[in-house]
Short mmCIF file of C-alpha atoms and ligand atoms in Angstrom, two decimals:
data_model
loop_
_atom_site.label_atom_id
_atom_site.label_comp_id
_atom_site.label_asym_id
_atom_site.label_seq_id
_atom_site.Cartn_x
_atom_site.Cartn_y
_atom_site.Cartn_z
CA UNK A 1 0.10 20.95 17.99
CA UNK A 2 3.16 20.24 20.15
CA UNK A 3 2.51 21.59 23.70
CA UNK A 4 5.93 20.71 25.09
CA UNK A 5 8.96 18.75 24.55
CA UNK A 6 11.51 17.49 27.07
CA UNK A 7 14.99 16.39 26.15
CA UNK A 8 17.72 14.34 28.03
CA UNK A 9 21.14 13.56 26.82
CA UNK A 10 20.49 14.55 23.23
CA UNK A 11 23.49 16.15 21.31
CA UNK A 12 24.80 19.16 23.18
CA UNK A 13 21.39 20.21 24.54
CA UNK A 14 21.25 20.78 28.21
CA UNK A 15 18.32 18.73 29.78
CA UNK A 16 15.35 20.98 29.38
CA UNK A 17 11.68 21.34 28.86
CA UNK A 18 10.67 23.56 25.78
CA UNK A 19 7.29 25.13 25.23
CA UNK A 20 7.08 26.12 21.50
CA UNK A 21 3.64 27.74 21.56
CA UNK A 22 1.46 28.41 18.48
CA UNK A 23 2.29 30.38 15.43
CA UNK A 24 5.77 31.35 14.17
CA UNK A 25 8.35 30.77 16.69
CA UNK A 26 11.96 32.03 15.75
CA UNK A 27 14.92 30.55 17.68
CA UNK A 28 18.10 32.96 17.25
CA UNK A 29 21.57 31.72 18.19
CA UNK A 30 25.07 31.52 17.14
CA UNK A 31 26.26 28.39 15.11
CA UNK A 32 26.77 25.23 17.43
CA UNK A 33 24.54 26.57 20.20
CA UNK A 34 21.99 23.67 19.77
CA UNK A 35 19.27 25.22 17.55
CA UNK A 36 19.43 22.50 14.98
CA UNK A 37 19.58 19.86 17.62
CA UNK A 38 16.34 21.17 19.21
CA UNK A 39 14.68 20.91 15.75
CA UNK A 40 16.26 17.54 15.48
CA UNK A 41 14.70 16.46 18.78
CA UNK A 42 11.17 17.63 17.66
CA UNK A 43 11.59 15.88 14.43
CA UNK A 44 12.76 12.83 16.23
CA UNK A 45 9.78 12.82 18.70
CA UNK A 46 7.42 12.97 15.75
CA UNK A 47 9.00 10.69 13.41
CA UNK A 48 11.28 8.33 15.44
CA UNK A 49 14.04 9.37 12.87
CA UNK A 50 16.64 11.97 12.80
CA UNK A 51 16.96 14.34 9.76
CA UNK A 52 20.71 14.44 10.30
CA UNK A 53 21.88 10.89 10.58
CA UNK A 54 20.50 7.28 9.93
CA UNK A 55 22.26 6.28 13.18
CA UNK A 56 20.44 7.18 16.44
CA UNK A 57 23.53 6.65 18.26
CA UNK A 58 25.10 9.85 16.69
CA UNK A 59 22.21 11.81 18.54
CA UNK A 60 23.41 10.70 21.89
CA UNK A 61 25.43 13.02 24.12
CA UNK A 62 29.07 12.06 24.33
CA UNK A 63 29.57 9.94 27.46
CA UNK A 64 25.70 9.27 27.96
CA UNK A 65 24.30 5.73 27.80
CA UNK A 66 21.27 6.96 25.90
CA UNK A 67 18.90 9.70 25.33
CA UNK A 68 15.14 10.50 25.85
CA UNK A 69 12.80 12.76 24.06
CA UNK A 70 9.32 13.15 25.47
CA UNK A 71 6.48 15.50 24.47
CA UNK A 72 2.89 16.39 24.83
CA UNK A 73 0.65 16.81 21.79
CA UNK A 74 -2.76 18.09 21.52
CA UNK A 75 -4.85 17.08 18.51
CA UNK A 76 -8.24 15.64 18.89
CA UNK A 77 -6.94 14.20 22.15
CA UNK A 78 -4.06 15.04 24.31
CA UNK A 79 -1.26 12.37 23.45
CA UNK A 80 2.04 11.62 25.06
CA UNK A 81 4.97 10.76 22.79
CA UNK A 82 8.37 9.28 23.63
CA UNK A 83 11.33 8.29 21.66
CA UNK A 84 14.28 6.88 23.54
CA UNK A 85 17.60 5.23 22.72
CA UNK A 86 20.09 3.28 24.85
CA UNK A 87 23.54 2.00 23.82
CA UNK A 88 22.78 -1.38 25.24
CA UNK A 89 19.17 -1.75 24.24
CA UNK A 90 18.55 0.23 20.99
CA UNK A 91 15.59 2.45 20.26
CA UNK A 92 12.22 2.55 21.76
CA UNK A 93 9.13 4.42 21.01
CA UNK A 94 5.89 4.82 22.65
CA UNK A 95 2.35 6.55 22.31
CA UNK A 96 0.67 7.36 25.78
CA UNK A 97 3.31 5.07 27.46
CA UNK A 98 2.55 2.07 25.25
CA UNK A 99 4.65 0.59 22.59
CA UNK A 100 3.49 1.77 19.22
CA UNK A 101 3.51 0.80 15.73
CA UNK A 102 5.36 3.22 13.32
CA UNK A 103 2.25 3.98 11.69
CA UNK A 104 0.48 4.84 14.77
CA UNK A 105 3.40 6.88 16.05
CA UNK A 106 3.68 8.95 12.83
CA UNK A 107 -0.04 9.86 12.82
CA UNK A 108 0.20 11.72 16.17
CA UNK A 109 2.29 14.75 15.19
CA UNK A 110 2.57 15.40 11.45
CA UNK A 111 5.84 17.42 10.70
CA UNK A 112 7.30 19.12 7.69
CA UNK A 113 10.84 19.98 7.76
CA UNK A 114 13.32 22.00 5.82
CA UNK A 115 16.94 21.26 6.73
CA UNK A 116 20.31 21.36 5.31
CA UNK A 117 19.57 17.93 3.74
CA UNK A 118 16.78 19.65 1.66
CA UNK A 119 19.06 22.20 0.14
CA UNK A 120 19.31 20.58 -3.10
CA UNK A 121 15.84 19.11 -3.37
CA UNK A 122 15.21 21.03 -6.64
CA UNK A 123 18.63 20.74 -8.14
CA UNK A 124 19.88 17.49 -6.99
CA UNK A 125 18.96 13.71 -7.63
CA UNK A 126 15.24 12.62 -8.24
CA UNK A 127 15.27 10.80 -5.00
CA UNK A 128 14.82 14.02 -2.99
CA UNK A 129 11.81 15.03 -5.12
CA UNK A 130 10.26 11.55 -4.66
CA UNK A 131 10.65 12.09 -0.90
CA UNK A 132 8.99 15.38 -1.14
CA UNK A 133 6.02 13.76 -2.91
CA UNK A 134 5.89 10.97 -0.57
CA UNK A 135 6.04 12.95 2.64
CA UNK A 136 3.21 15.03 1.10
CA UNK A 137 1.13 11.86 0.22
CA UNK A 138 1.81 10.42 3.65
CA UNK A 139 0.87 13.63 5.27
CA UNK A 140 -2.53 13.55 3.77
CA UNK A 141 -3.20 9.58 3.66
CA UNK A 142 -0.99 7.90 6.39
CA UNK A 143 -2.45 4.71 5.27
CA UNK A 144 -0.25 4.98 1.99
CA UNK A 145 2.61 3.61 3.86
CA UNK A 146 1.26 0.15 3.30
CA UNK A 147 1.58 0.21 -0.52
CA UNK A 148 5.10 1.79 -0.25
CA UNK A 149 6.30 -0.96 2.16
CA UNK A 150 4.81 -3.71 -0.08
CA UNK A 151 6.36 -2.12 -3.19
CA UNK A 152 9.67 -2.02 -1.46
CA UNK A 153 9.47 -5.60 -0.27
CA UNK A 154 8.47 -6.83 -3.72
CA UNK A 155 11.09 -4.73 -5.41
CA UNK A 156 13.86 -6.31 -3.17
CA UNK A 157 12.57 -9.75 -4.25
CA UNK A 158 12.53 -8.89 -7.85
CA UNK A 159 16.17 -7.57 -7.45
CA UNK A 160 17.36 -10.71 -6.03
CA UNK A 161 15.56 -12.70 -8.50
CA UNK A 162 17.19 -10.82 -11.28
CA UNK A 163 20.52 -11.19 -9.60
CA UNK A 164 19.97 -14.97 -9.89
CA UNK A 165 18.69 -17.13 -12.87
CA UNK A 166 15.11 -15.93 -12.92
CA UNK A 167 12.73 -17.87 -14.99
CA UNK A 168 10.35 -15.84 -17.12
CA UNK A 169 7.25 -17.10 -15.36
CA UNK A 170 8.63 -16.42 -11.86
CA UNK A 171 9.49 -12.80 -13.01
CA UNK A 172 6.12 -12.29 -14.34
CA UNK A 173 4.61 -13.17 -10.91
CA UNK A 174 6.70 -10.56 -9.19
CA UNK A 175 6.00 -8.10 -11.96
CA UNK A 176 2.21 -8.59 -11.47
CA UNK A 177 2.72 -8.20 -7.67
CA UNK A 178 4.82 -5.03 -8.15
CA UNK A 179 2.38 -3.66 -10.66
CA UNK A 180 -0.58 -3.48 -7.99
CA UNK A 181 1.48 -1.57 -5.34
CA UNK A 182 3.28 0.66 -8.19
CA UNK A 183 0.00 1.54 -9.65
CA UNK A 184 -1.28 2.83 -6.17
CA UNK A 185 1.98 4.82 -5.68
CA UNK A 186 1.74 6.37 -9.11
CA UNK A 187 -1.89 7.34 -8.78
CA UNK A 188 -1.28 9.00 -5.25
CA UNK A 189 1.89 10.82 -6.46
CA UNK A 190 0.15 12.00 -9.52
CA UNK A 191 -2.89 13.43 -7.57
CA UNK A 192 -0.59 14.89 -5.11
CA UNK A 193 1.40 16.63 -7.64
CA UNK A 194 -1.72 18.12 -9.15
CA UNK A 195 -3.00 19.35 -5.84
CA UNK A 196 0.55 20.74 -4.84
CA UNK A 197 0.47 22.72 -8.07
CA UNK A 198 -2.69 24.52 -7.13
CA UNK A 199 -1.73 25.02 -3.45
CA UNK A 200 1.59 26.59 -4.78
CA UNK A 201 -0.20 29.03 -6.91
CA UNK A 202 -2.24 30.09 -3.84
CA UNK A 203 0.80 30.41 -1.72
CA UNK A 204 2.58 32.41 -4.40
CA UNK A 205 -0.42 34.75 -4.54
CA UNK A 206 -0.12 35.44 -0.91
CA UNK A 207 3.62 36.30 -0.89
CA UNK A 208 5.69 38.91 -2.68
CA UNK A 209 8.06 36.62 -4.39
CA UNK A 210 8.57 37.36 -8.02
CA UNK A 211 9.12 34.26 -10.10
CA UNK A 212 8.19 33.22 -13.48
CA UNK A 213 5.31 30.61 -13.83
CA UNK A 214 6.17 27.50 -12.11
CA UNK A 215 4.93 24.09 -13.32
CA UNK A 216 5.20 20.76 -11.50
CA UNK A 217 5.31 17.91 -13.83
CA UNK A 218 5.08 14.37 -12.41
CA UNK A 219 7.07 11.92 -14.44
CA UNK A 220 6.11 8.22 -13.36
CA UNK A 221 8.05 5.12 -14.23
CA UNK A 222 6.65 3.56 -16.23
CA UNK A 223 5.17 6.39 -18.03
CA UNK A 224 1.76 5.17 -18.07
CA UNK A 225 -1.76 6.79 -17.19
CA UNK A 226 -3.55 3.87 -16.07
CA UNK A 227 -3.87 1.28 -13.36
CA UNK A 228 -2.17 -2.05 -12.35
CA UNK A 229 -2.89 -3.47 -15.79
CA UNK A 230 -1.07 -0.88 -17.65
CA UNK A 231 1.92 -0.85 -15.22
CA UNK A 232 2.12 -4.65 -15.60
CA UNK A 233 2.09 -4.46 -19.47
CA UNK A 234 4.89 -1.94 -19.36
CA UNK A 235 6.94 -4.10 -16.95
CA UNK A 236 6.19 -7.25 -19.10
CA UNK A 237 7.33 -5.24 -22.19
CA UNK A 238 11.01 -4.97 -20.84
CA UNK A 239 11.13 -8.16 -18.79
CA UNK A 240 13.59 -9.76 -21.18
CA UNK A 241 15.79 -6.70 -21.14
CA UNK A 242 15.77 -6.81 -17.32
CA UNK A 243 16.71 -10.35 -17.27
CA UNK A 244 19.55 -9.79 -19.68
CA UNK A 245 20.96 -6.72 -17.77
CA UNK A 246 20.11 -8.48 -14.37
CA UNK A 247 18.69 -5.32 -12.97
CA UNK A 248 15.33 -3.36 -12.62
CA UNK A 249 14.75 -0.91 -15.24
CA UNK A 250 11.17 0.46 -14.41
CA UNK A 251 9.06 1.41 -11.48
CA UNK A 252 8.15 4.21 -9.24
CA UNK A 253 11.36 4.00 -7.37
CA UNK A 254 12.73 5.78 -10.64
CA UNK A 255 9.91 8.57 -10.70
CA UNK A 256 10.79 12.11 -10.76
CA UNK A 257 8.96 15.41 -10.21
CA UNK A 258 10.06 17.93 -12.83
CA UNK A 259 9.82 21.55 -11.69
CA UNK A 260 9.65 24.03 -14.59
CA UNK A 261 10.66 27.62 -14.09
CA UNK A 262 9.22 29.76 -16.82
CA UNK A 263 8.99 26.81 -19.08
CA UNK A 264 12.58 25.63 -18.45
CA UNK A 265 14.22 23.06 -16.03
CA UNK A 266 14.55 24.82 -12.75
CA UNK A 267 17.98 23.15 -12.28
CA UNK A 268 19.54 25.13 -15.10
CA UNK A 269 17.94 28.56 -14.81
CA UNK A 270 17.33 29.22 -11.08
CA UNK A 271 20.10 30.58 -8.77
CA UNK A 272 20.86 28.86 -5.45
CA UNK A 273 18.93 31.66 -3.67
CA UNK A 274 15.92 31.28 -5.98
CA UNK A 275 15.76 27.43 -5.54
CA UNK A 276 15.87 27.94 -1.68
CA UNK A 277 13.06 30.32 -2.08
CA UNK A 278 10.95 28.06 -4.20
CA UNK A 279 11.71 25.20 -1.95
CA UNK A 280 10.42 27.05 1.12
CA UNK A 281 7.31 28.05 -0.97
CA UNK A 282 6.84 24.55 -1.87
CA UNK A 283 6.97 23.37 1.73
CA UNK A 284 4.31 26.08 2.63
CA UNK A 285 2.13 24.67 -0.18
CA UNK A 286 2.65 21.21 1.32
CA UNK A 287 1.57 22.53 4.84
CA UNK A 288 -1.38 24.32 3.37
CA UNK A 289 -2.75 20.98 1.90
CA UNK A 290 -2.27 19.17 5.02
CA UNK A 291 -3.98 21.87 7.07
CA UNK A 292 -6.88 21.69 4.39
CA UNK A 293 -7.20 17.88 5.07
CA UNK A 294 -7.49 18.60 8.88
CA UNK A 295 -4.00 17.50 9.67
CA UNK A 296 -2.02 20.71 10.04
CA UNK A 297 1.72 20.05 10.28
CA UNK A 298 4.34 21.44 12.68
CA UNK A 299 6.70 23.10 10.20
CA UNK A 300 10.39 23.07 11.13
CA UNK A 301 12.66 25.54 9.24
CA UNK A 302 16.41 24.91 10.16
CA UNK A 303 18.71 27.87 9.25
CA UNK A 304 15.83 29.25 7.24
CA UNK A 305 17.67 32.35 5.86
CA UNK A 306 20.70 30.66 4.72
CA UNK A 307 21.17 31.42 0.81
CA UNK A 308 18.44 34.09 1.24
CA UNK A 309 19.28 37.84 1.09
CA UNK A 310 16.94 40.00 3.30
CA UNK A 311 14.79 41.06 0.44
CA UNK A 312 13.96 37.56 -0.68
CA UNK A 313 13.55 36.25 2.95
CA UNK A 314 10.98 38.97 3.39
CA UNK A 315 9.25 38.16 0.23
CA UNK A 316 9.04 34.32 1.10
CA UNK A 317 8.26 34.72 4.77
CA UNK A 318 4.38 35.59 4.41
CA UNK A 319 4.06 32.21 2.78
CA UNK A 320 4.06 30.95 6.53
CA UNK A 321 1.66 33.36 7.90
CA UNK A 322 -1.26 31.12 8.67
CA UNK A 323 0.87 27.96 9.57
CA UNK A 324 -0.61 26.64 12.88
CA UNK A 325 2.87 25.94 14.45
CA UNK A 326 6.38 26.68 13.10
CA UNK A 327 9.75 26.53 14.51
CA UNK A 328 12.43 28.46 12.65
CA UNK A 329 16.17 28.81 13.42
CA UNK A 330 18.45 31.60 12.43
CA UNK A 331 22.05 32.86 13.43
CA UNK A 332 21.30 36.23 11.78
CA UNK A 333 19.30 38.55 14.21
CA UNK A 334 19.63 41.65 12.13
CA UNK A 335 17.60 40.11 8.93
CA UNK A 336 14.78 39.35 11.18
CA UNK A 337 14.32 42.83 12.68
CA UNK A 338 11.59 43.95 10.19
CA UNK A 339 9.78 40.49 9.89
CA UNK A 340 6.61 39.52 11.83
CA UNK A 341 6.93 36.47 14.19
CA UNK A 342 4.77 35.29 17.11
CA UNK A 343 7.60 34.37 19.46
CA UNK A 344 11.29 34.71 19.80
CA UNK A 345 13.68 32.67 21.85
CA UNK A 346 17.61 32.57 21.92
CA UNK A 347 19.62 29.49 21.94
CA UNK A 348 23.09 29.46 23.79
CA UNK A 349 25.28 26.83 25.25
CA UNK A 350 22.62 24.06 24.44
CA UNK A 351 19.72 25.90 26.28
CA UNK A 352 16.72 27.70 24.70
CA UNK A 353 15.23 30.69 26.55
CA UNK A 354 12.37 32.80 25.56
CA UNK A 355 13.26 36.48 25.07
CA UNK B 1 29.82 -23.49 31.09
CA UNK B 2 29.71 -27.25 31.39
CA UNK B 3 29.46 -29.08 28.08
CA UNK B 4 26.09 -30.80 27.96
CA UNK B 5 24.37 -27.52 28.90
CA UNK B 6 26.23 -25.83 26.06
CA UNK B 7 25.20 -28.51 23.83
CA UNK B 8 21.40 -28.17 24.81
CA UNK B 9 21.54 -24.46 24.36
CA UNK B 10 23.27 -24.88 20.98
CA UNK B 11 20.51 -27.23 19.85
CA UNK B 12 17.77 -25.27 21.14
CA UNK B 13 18.91 -22.00 19.55
CA UNK B 14 18.75 -23.81 16.03
CA UNK B 15 14.97 -23.84 16.37
CA UNK B 16 13.14 -21.19 14.47
CA UNK B 17 12.26 -18.05 16.52
CA UNK B 18 14.59 -19.04 19.42
CA UNK B 19 17.54 -16.72 19.99
CA UNK B 20 20.48 -17.59 22.25
CA UNK B 21 18.88 -15.75 25.35
CA UNK B 22 15.56 -17.82 25.02
CA UNK B 23 17.53 -21.04 24.42
CA UNK B 24 19.56 -20.41 27.61
CA UNK B 25 16.30 -19.78 29.56
CA UNK B 26 14.89 -23.09 28.20
CA UNK B 27 17.77 -25.05 28.87
CA UNK B 28 17.99 -23.91 32.49
CA UNK B 29 14.35 -24.65 32.83
CA UNK B 30 14.97 -28.16 31.59
CA UNK B 31 17.83 -28.51 34.02
CA UNK B 32 15.52 -27.76 36.98
CA UNK B 33 12.49 -30.06 35.85
CA UNK B 34 12.31 -33.73 37.15
CA UNK B 35 13.83 -36.36 35.09
CA UNK B 36 10.45 -37.80 33.93
CA UNK B 37 9.49 -34.50 32.35
CA UNK B 38 12.72 -34.38 30.47
CA UNK B 39 12.27 -37.94 29.24
CA UNK B 40 8.83 -37.24 28.15
CA UNK B 41 10.01 -34.31 26.01
CA UNK B 42 12.80 -36.37 24.58
CA UNK B 43 10.47 -39.05 23.90
CA UNK B 44 7.92 -36.83 22.06
CA UNK B 45 10.90 -35.46 20.01
CA UNK B 46 11.87 -38.79 18.83
CA UNK B 47 8.30 -40.17 18.32
CA UNK B 48 7.65 -37.25 15.91
CA UNK B 49 10.65 -38.19 13.88
CA UNK B 50 9.94 -41.85 13.96
CA UNK B 51 6.05 -41.94 13.47
CA UNK B 52 5.31 -38.92 11.29
CA UNK B 53 6.23 -38.16 7.64
CA UNK B 54 4.78 -36.09 4.88
CA UNK B 55 1.87 -37.55 2.91
CA UNK B 56 2.93 -38.47 -0.72
CA UNK B 57 -0.05 -36.89 -2.12
CA UNK B 58 -0.60 -33.53 -0.47
CA UNK B 59 2.58 -33.38 1.66
CA UNK B 60 0.69 -32.79 5.06
CA UNK B 61 2.21 -34.30 8.13
CA UNK B 62 0.76 -37.65 8.79
CA UNK B 63 1.23 -40.96 10.69
CA UNK B 64 -0.21 -43.04 7.84
CA UNK B 65 0.13 -43.01 4.10
CA UNK B 66 -1.80 -41.40 2.49
CA UNK B 67 -3.12 -38.84 5.16
CA UNK B 68 -6.57 -39.06 6.78
CA UNK B 69 -7.84 -36.21 4.65
CA UNK B 70 -6.53 -37.50 1.31
CA UNK B 71 -8.41 -40.79 2.03
CA UNK B 72 -11.54 -39.37 3.37
CA UNK B 73 -14.33 -40.25 0.77
CA UNK B 74 -16.81 -37.63 2.42
CA UNK B 75 -14.46 -34.76 1.30
CA UNK B 76 -15.11 -32.51 -1.78
CA UNK B 77 -12.37 -33.83 -4.25
CA UNK B 78 -13.22 -31.06 -6.76
CA UNK B 79 -11.33 -28.57 -4.67
CA UNK B 80 -7.89 -28.16 -3.37
CA UNK B 81 -6.76 -25.49 -0.95
CA UNK B 82 -2.91 -24.72 -1.41
CA UNK B 83 -1.04 -23.66 1.74
CA UNK B 84 2.59 -22.99 2.43
CA UNK B 85 3.25 -25.23 5.45
CA UNK B 86 1.53 -28.36 7.06
CA UNK B 87 0.69 -26.39 10.20
CA UNK B 88 -1.53 -23.87 7.98
CA UNK B 89 -4.05 -26.78 7.50
CA UNK B 90 -5.28 -27.03 11.14
CA UNK B 91 -6.57 -23.35 11.36
CA UNK B 92 -8.53 -23.74 8.05
CA UNK B 93 -10.12 -27.15 9.32
CA UNK B 94 -11.15 -25.36 12.55
CA UNK B 95 -13.17 -22.62 10.59
CA UNK B 96 -15.49 -25.56 9.48
CA UNK B 97 -16.08 -23.69 6.20
CA UNK B 98 -13.95 -25.92 3.92
CA UNK B 99 -14.43 -29.63 3.16
CA UNK B 100 -12.08 -30.13 0.13
CA UNK B 101 -8.62 -31.44 -0.12
CA UNK B 102 -5.36 -29.64 0.68
CA UNK B 103 -1.93 -29.17 -0.84
CA UNK B 104 1.13 -28.10 1.08
CA UNK B 105 3.88 -26.21 -0.89
CA UNK B 106 6.54 -26.63 1.79
CA UNK B 107 7.44 -23.03 1.54
CA UNK B 108 6.86 -20.08 -0.72
CA UNK B 109 8.74 -18.34 -3.66
CA UNK B 110 11.54 -16.22 -1.89
CA UNK B 111 14.33 -14.87 -4.04
CA UNK B 112 15.89 -13.66 -0.66
CA UNK B 113 16.30 -17.21 0.63
CA UNK B 114 16.87 -18.66 -2.94
CA UNK B 115 13.70 -20.57 -3.02
CA UNK B 116 12.45 -20.98 -6.56
CA UNK B 117 9.47 -22.74 -7.98
CA UNK B 118 11.55 -25.97 -8.29
CA UNK B 119 12.03 -25.98 -4.40
CA UNK B 120 8.34 -26.25 -3.75
CA UNK B 121 6.01 -29.15 -4.43
CA UNK B 122 4.42 -27.47 -7.49
CA UNK B 123 4.84 -30.42 -9.95
CA UNK B 124 2.95 -32.67 -7.60
CA UNK B 125 0.10 -30.20 -7.36
CA UNK B 126 -0.16 -30.11 -11.12
CA UNK B 127 -0.22 -33.96 -11.19
CA UNK B 128 -3.39 -33.93 -8.88
CA UNK B 129 -5.64 -31.63 -11.10
CA UNK B 130 -7.73 -34.43 -12.70
CA UNK B 131 -11.25 -33.88 -11.69
CA UNK B 132 -10.50 -30.65 -9.76
CA UNK B 133 -12.62 -27.59 -10.52
CA UNK B 134 -11.37 -25.09 -8.10
CA UNK B 135 -7.82 -24.45 -6.50
CA UNK B 136 -7.90 -21.95 -3.54
CA UNK B 137 -4.66 -20.17 -2.93
CA UNK B 138 -4.16 -19.81 0.76
CA UNK B 139 -0.60 -18.83 0.78
CA UNK B 140 0.25 -15.98 3.28
CA UNK B 141 -0.86 -12.42 2.52
CA UNK B 142 2.83 -11.37 2.62
CA UNK B 143 5.07 -10.50 -0.42
CA UNK B 144 6.29 -14.20 -0.94
CA UNK B 145 2.93 -15.56 -0.37
CA UNK B 146 1.46 -13.25 -2.86
CA UNK B 147 4.13 -13.79 -5.41
CA UNK B 148 3.71 -17.51 -5.02
CA UNK B 149 -0.16 -17.12 -5.54
CA UNK B 150 0.28 -15.07 -8.69
CA UNK B 151 2.81 -17.56 -9.92
CA UNK B 152 0.62 -20.62 -9.45
CA UNK B 153 -2.55 -18.76 -10.96
CA UNK B 154 -0.94 -18.60 -14.25
CA UNK B 155 0.10 -22.27 -14.36
CA UNK B 156 -3.33 -23.58 -12.97
CA UNK B 157 -5.47 -21.24 -15.16
CA UNK B 158 -3.48 -22.58 -18.38
CA UNK B 159 -4.75 -25.98 -17.25
CA UNK B 160 -8.39 -24.84 -17.03
CA UNK B 161 -8.88 -24.81 -13.45
CA UNK B 162 -10.78 -22.01 -11.44
CA UNK B 163 -8.44 -20.29 -9.20
CA UNK B 164 -9.52 -18.26 -6.26
CA UNK B 165 -7.63 -16.37 -3.52
CA UNK B 166 -8.54 -15.81 0.00
CA UNK B 167 -10.13 -12.38 0.57
CA UNK B 168 -7.72 -11.42 3.24
CA UNK B 169 -9.33 -8.85 5.84
CA UNK B 170 -6.29 -9.35 7.79
CA UNK B 171 -3.26 -7.10 8.30
CA UNK B 172 -1.05 -6.79 5.26
CA UNK B 173 2.20 -8.66 5.80
CA UNK B 174 0.29 -11.07 8.07
CA UNK B 175 0.54 -14.77 8.38
CA UNK B 176 -2.39 -17.15 8.24
CA UNK B 177 -0.89 -18.82 11.33
CA UNK B 178 -1.68 -15.98 13.48
CA UNK B 179 -5.08 -15.26 12.11
CA UNK B 180 -8.16 -16.13 14.21
CA UNK B 181 -10.77 -18.66 13.01
CA UNK B 182 -13.52 -16.12 12.38
CA UNK B 183 -11.41 -13.94 10.19
CA UNK B 184 -9.95 -16.95 8.37
CA UNK B 185 -13.48 -18.30 7.89
CA UNK B 186 -14.61 -15.11 6.36
CA UNK B 187 -11.71 -14.97 4.04
CA UNK B 188 -12.42 -18.44 2.75
CA UNK B 189 -16.15 -17.70 2.38
CA UNK B 190 -15.33 -14.46 0.54
CA UNK B 191 -12.61 -16.02 -1.64
CA UNK B 192 -12.29 -14.16 -5.13
CA UNK B 193 -11.14 -15.40 -8.56
CA UNK B 194 -7.52 -14.46 -8.98
ZN1 ZN C 1 -2.53 -36.24 2.14
#
């Protein structure tokens, strides 16, 4: 649980210390007041990355030389986190004042976030759904980052190999290397998709959202149901084609998670509001899985009620009832009147105040 | 900046792992040291180039041809341990776990750096297999090293040789150069068929 966070020179936020508290904390304020920047600061502290930009320079207040985000986290122990960036020196992260590896840092404060970038997770390209699967897998098994990193490196090698004049034997060696990490990724994603399906059913039972039956179907690439051997065989079968076309045609970097809505593709039948509601419920299911695994996440919901009419918001909101810690932002105080939250704050002119 | 200093910094920064900052610091350090020290350094640099070369059999660094390991009759000639670089041999020797011969590939497969099998000493390795029962692949446990091991494993098995790989208990993406003797010794003892 995040006990407090301190920000300096981040976006338009006034230097401040913010204490989120436990349970569901709603932050209300007009657009541009700094609500999203506060969530961004929390996300940055937890993951060392921003959900708005790949360039940390963009997060720095205009005219400042750098920014600092610092926080105290209470889990098994009390841990201090810090992420800082300086124009002349780049970014720096630390756990308890010591430089940390990314894996160490990520393990301290698990977060699950819904931001503008997630709006099309269900309707958009498969990459967004692979990210959904992977952040879920990593939330349960932080060690899984090793096979993804290995896969990415090996894939980069294979791409370069195919771009040149790759010998068949050399390509076979890279395929065997890829197959072992690919099989691990596929097995983890498959297991996670199954668990997410049952967690989703539980969450839907607990809220008043009326939706047709939802099925999650994991579509691995290659479409095999076995270990490294089966993946390697599938890769070998198209090796000649890959060499001719000089590109990689198979591998879990092309996986998809198909979401069926009453037996049909959710992309074609659900409205934007329905997709947003389902997306939030999926996030709640992810949070439930992580909590059950003893790693309850801090849930961040930016502009949570956009695309949702008051009735649908009221139907979805109970999905987050038992979340350990949640920060939600909204610019529409009226729709929140009837809804239960544990704390309310207002954000104005870059400063958040309890109310 | 005076020319000779710029030249020294330029030369130093061409060394692997040395950026312009470190090169500048080293150059200023040399500038401050007594002349004898600088002469010893220059002498050592030239001596390395004049007196050392790659062994024609195993490609290790040696002052005599063939190298002392290749000519050592007490070593186990049925085993060859394959490493990427000449400096990978010393850490394995220090473990005391291995008494066979070595073969240095002089690199690893790396599409990124345009290094294919033809750039490594693989043909020379294949030419040394007579009487060899086991080839131990001790390339680095990173992506390039693993791909190289898998590539070699196919070639070697097709020639009827047992192929084993170090059982790395070391961090993934690691480098045997930075692995301690105890860990490396354990990896050797626990090597597995590939
Ligand atoms: Zn030799």
